Amino acid sequence: MSLNLEQYVSEFSAQNINGEHLLQLDGSKLKALGMTSSQDRAIIKKKLKEMKTSMEKARKAQEKMEKQREKLRKKEQEQLQRKSKRTDKSPSDATEGTKEQ
């Protein structure tokens, strides 16, 4: 409707075309849905291409964020392990020092 193509809404609804299905449509499928105007099909295909590009960018950004979180989590875990090792060594070091005396 935002593309001023509301004449196709009823057919898309009747065919249960949702967002996921919409992204799978190509020119021939749009034509089969009753979109006889090549200009209308071109508008839809252009908008679908923009949406796919936007979704891909969002997916890549999400993957990048997840990698950064994982890297930070590993770094924190390594720091905790180092702290734990230092804590474990300190009492034994003190014990060994008293044994030597």
PDB file of C-alpha atoms in Angstrom:
ATOM      1  CA  MET A   1       0.000   0.000   0.000  1.00  0.00           C
ATOM      2  CA  SER A   2       2.894   2.382   0.715  1.00  0.00           C
ATOM      3  CA  LEU A   3       3.964   1.882  -2.897  1.00  0.00           C
ATOM      4  CA  ASN A   4       0.457   2.815  -4.138  1.00  0.00           C
ATOM      5  CA  LEU A   5      -0.155  -0.743  -5.285  1.00  0.00           C
ATOM      6  CA  GLU A   6      -3.156  -1.435  -3.062  1.00  0.00           C
ATOM      7  CA  GLN A   7      -5.031  -3.023  -5.987  1.00  0.00           C
ATOM      8  CA  TYR A   8      -2.914  -6.152  -5.393  1.00  0.00           C
ATOM      9  CA  VAL A   9      -3.482  -6.431  -1.651  1.00  0.00           C
ATOM     10  CA  SER A  10      -6.549  -8.664  -1.921  1.00  0.00           C
ATOM     11  CA  GLU A  11      -4.807 -11.171  -4.230  1.00  0.00           C
ATOM     12  CA  PHE A  12      -1.659 -11.224  -2.098  1.00  0.00           C
ATOM     13  CA  SER A  13      -3.811 -11.786   0.984  1.00  0.00           C
ATOM     14  CA  ALA A  14      -5.847 -14.499  -0.731  1.00  0.00           C
ATOM     15  CA  GLN A  15      -2.613 -16.294  -1.659  1.00  0.00           C
ATOM     16  CA  ASN A  16      -1.265 -15.903   1.904  1.00  0.00           C
ATOM     17  CA  ILE A  17       1.740 -13.899   0.734  1.00  0.00           C
ATOM     18  CA  ASN A  18       3.522 -12.806   3.896  1.00  0.00           C
ATOM     19  CA  GLY A  19       6.885 -11.106   4.304  1.00  0.00           C
ATOM     20  CA  GLU A  20       8.837 -14.328   3.943  1.00  0.00           C
ATOM     21  CA  HIS A  21       6.959 -15.344   0.793  1.00  0.00           C
ATOM     22  CA  LEU A  22       7.208 -11.834  -0.595  1.00  0.00           C
ATOM     23  CA  LEU A  23      10.996 -11.988  -0.541  1.00  0.00           C
ATOM     24  CA  GLN A  24      10.882 -15.140  -2.692  1.00  0.00           C
ATOM     25  CA  LEU A  25       8.829 -13.583  -5.482  1.00  0.00           C
ATOM     26  CA  ASP A  26      10.311 -12.844  -8.872  1.00  0.00           C
ATOM     27  CA  GLY A  27       8.797 -11.281 -11.989  1.00  0.00           C
ATOM     28  CA  SER A  28       7.047 -14.421 -13.209  1.00  0.00           C
ATOM     29  CA  LYS A  29       5.558 -15.170  -9.794  1.00  0.00           C
ATOM     30  CA  LEU A  30       4.335 -11.592  -9.486  1.00  0.00           C
ATOM     31  CA  LYS A  31       2.732 -11.901 -12.916  1.00  0.00           C
ATOM     32  CA  ALA A  32       1.055 -15.141 -11.825  1.00  0.00           C
ATOM     33  CA  LEU A  33      -0.376 -13.260  -8.851  1.00  0.00           C
ATOM     34  CA  GLY A  34      -2.145 -10.933 -11.279  1.00  0.00           C
ATOM     35  CA  MET A  35       0.398  -8.146 -11.444  1.00  0.00           C
ATOM     36  CA  THR A  36       0.129  -7.558 -15.186  1.00  0.00           C
ATOM     37  CA  SER A  37       1.772  -4.139 -15.244  1.00  0.00           C
ATOM     38  CA  SER A  38       5.500  -4.386 -15.899  1.00  0.00           C
ATOM     39  CA  GLN A  39       5.938  -1.020 -14.137  1.00  0.00           C
ATOM     40  CA  ASP A  40       4.238  -2.357 -11.006  1.00  0.00           C
ATOM     41  CA  ARG A  41       6.396  -5.485 -11.083  1.00  0.00           C
ATOM     42  CA  ALA A  42       9.512  -3.330 -11.491  1.00  0.00           C
ATOM     43  CA  ILE A  43       8.517  -1.247  -8.455  1.00  0.00           C
ATOM     44  CA  ILE A  44       7.997  -4.360  -6.334  1.00  0.00           C
ATOM     45  CA  LYS A  45      11.232  -5.998  -7.517  1.00  0.00           C
ATOM     46  CA  LYS A  46      13.209  -2.831  -6.797  1.00  0.00           C
ATOM     47  CA  LYS A  47      11.739  -2.555  -3.299  1.00  0.00           C
ATOM     48  CA  LEU A  48      12.359  -6.272  -2.655  1.00  0.00           C
ATOM     49  CA  LYS A  49      15.987  -5.850  -3.724  1.00  0.00           C
ATOM     50  CA  GLU A  50      16.346  -2.922  -1.310  1.00  0.00           C
ATOM     51  CA  MET A  51      14.780  -4.970   1.475  1.00  0.00           C
ATOM     52  CA  LYS A  52      17.066  -7.933   0.828  1.00  0.00           C
ATOM     53  CA  THR A  53      20.116  -5.662   0.835  1.00  0.00           C
ATOM     54  CA  SER A  54      18.985  -4.081   4.078  1.00  0.00           C
ATOM     55  CA  MET A  55      18.347  -7.481   5.658  1.00  0.00           C
ATOM     56  CA  GLU A  56      21.803  -8.701   4.591  1.00  0.00           C
ATOM     57  CA  LYS A  57      23.469  -5.639   6.126  1.00  0.00           C
ATOM     58  CA  ALA A  58      21.525  -6.170   9.345  1.00  0.00           C
ATOM     59  CA  ARG A  59      22.495  -9.856   9.402  1.00  0.00           C
ATOM     60  CA  LYS A  60      26.178  -9.016   8.918  1.00  0.00           C
ATOM     61  CA  ALA A  61      26.027  -6.372  11.641  1.00  0.00           C
ATOM     62  CA  GLN A  62      24.404  -8.912  13.969  1.00  0.00           C
ATOM     63  CA  GLU A  63      27.110 -11.484  13.215  1.00  0.00           C
ATOM     64  CA  LYS A  64      29.791  -8.880  13.863  1.00  0.00           C
ATOM     65  CA  MET A  65      28.226  -7.996  17.220  1.00  0.00           C
ATOM     66  CA  GLU A  66      28.009 -11.670  18.177  1.00  0.00           C
ATOM     67  CA  LYS A  67      31.694 -12.182  17.313  1.00  0.00           C
ATOM     68  CA  GLN A  68      32.654  -9.148  19.389  1.00  0.00           C
ATOM     69  CA  ARG A  69      30.595 -10.429  22.337  1.00  0.00           C
ATOM     70  CA  GLU A  70      32.214 -13.859  22.047  1.00  0.00           C
ATOM     71  CA  LYS A  71      35.683 -12.307  21.903  1.00  0.00           C
ATOM     72  CA  LEU A  72      34.928 -10.196  24.983  1.00  0.00           C
ATOM     73  CA  ARG A  73      33.500 -13.212  26.820  1.00  0.00           C
ATOM     74  CA  LYS A  74      36.644 -15.241  26.071  1.00  0.00           C
ATOM     75  CA  LYS A  75      38.863 -12.386  27.205  1.00  0.00           C
ATOM     76  CA  GLU A  76      36.941 -12.084  30.474  1.00  0.00           C
ATOM     77  CA  GLN A  77      37.134 -15.838  30.978  1.00  0.00           C
ATOM     78  CA  GLU A  78      40.899 -15.795  30.406  1.00  0.00           C
ATOM     79  CA  GLN A  79      41.287 -12.967  32.912  1.00  0.00           C
ATOM     80  CA  LEU A  80      39.288 -14.930  35.482  1.00  0.00           C
ATOM     81  CA  GLN A  81      41.456 -17.999  34.890  1.00  0.00           C
ATOM     82  CA  ARG A  82      44.631 -15.934  35.328  1.00  0.00           C
ATOM     83  CA  LYS A  83      43.260 -14.430  38.534  1.00  0.00           C
ATOM     84  CA  SER A  84      42.303 -17.871  39.760  1.00  0.00           C
ATOM     85  CA  LYS A  85      45.796 -19.219  39.039  1.00  0.00           C
ATOM     86  CA  ARG A  86      47.402 -16.310  40.879  1.00  0.00           C
ATOM     87  CA  THR A  87      45.101 -16.884  43.843  1.00  0.00           C
ATOM     88  CA  ASP A  88      45.918 -20.601  43.823  1.00  0.00           C
ATOM     89  CA  LYS A  89      49.678 -19.935  43.672  1.00  0.00           C
ATOM     90  CA  SER A  90      49.760 -17.290  46.392  1.00  0.00           C
ATOM     91  CA  PRO A  91      48.890 -19.531  49.360  1.00  0.00           C
ATOM     92  CA  SER A  92      51.210 -22.307  48.163  1.00  0.00           C
ATOM     93  CA  ASP A  93      54.017 -19.813  47.572  1.00  0.00           C
ATOM     94  CA  ALA A  94      53.608 -18.569  51.112  1.00  0.00           C
ATOM     95  CA  THR A  95      53.596 -22.149  52.421  1.00  0.00           C
ATOM     96  CA  GLU A  96      56.750 -22.989  50.468  1.00  0.00           C
ATOM     97  CA  GLY A  97      58.451 -19.879  51.827  1.00  0.00           C
ATOM     98  CA  THR A  98      57.746 -20.955  55.405  1.00  0.00           C
ATOM     99  CA  LYS A  99      58.969 -24.487  54.694  1.00  0.00           C
ATOM    100  CA  GLU A 100      62.304 -23.164  53.481  1.00  0.00           C
ATOM    101  CA  GLN A 101      62.828 -21.186  56.686  1.00  0.00           C
TER     102      GLN A 101
END
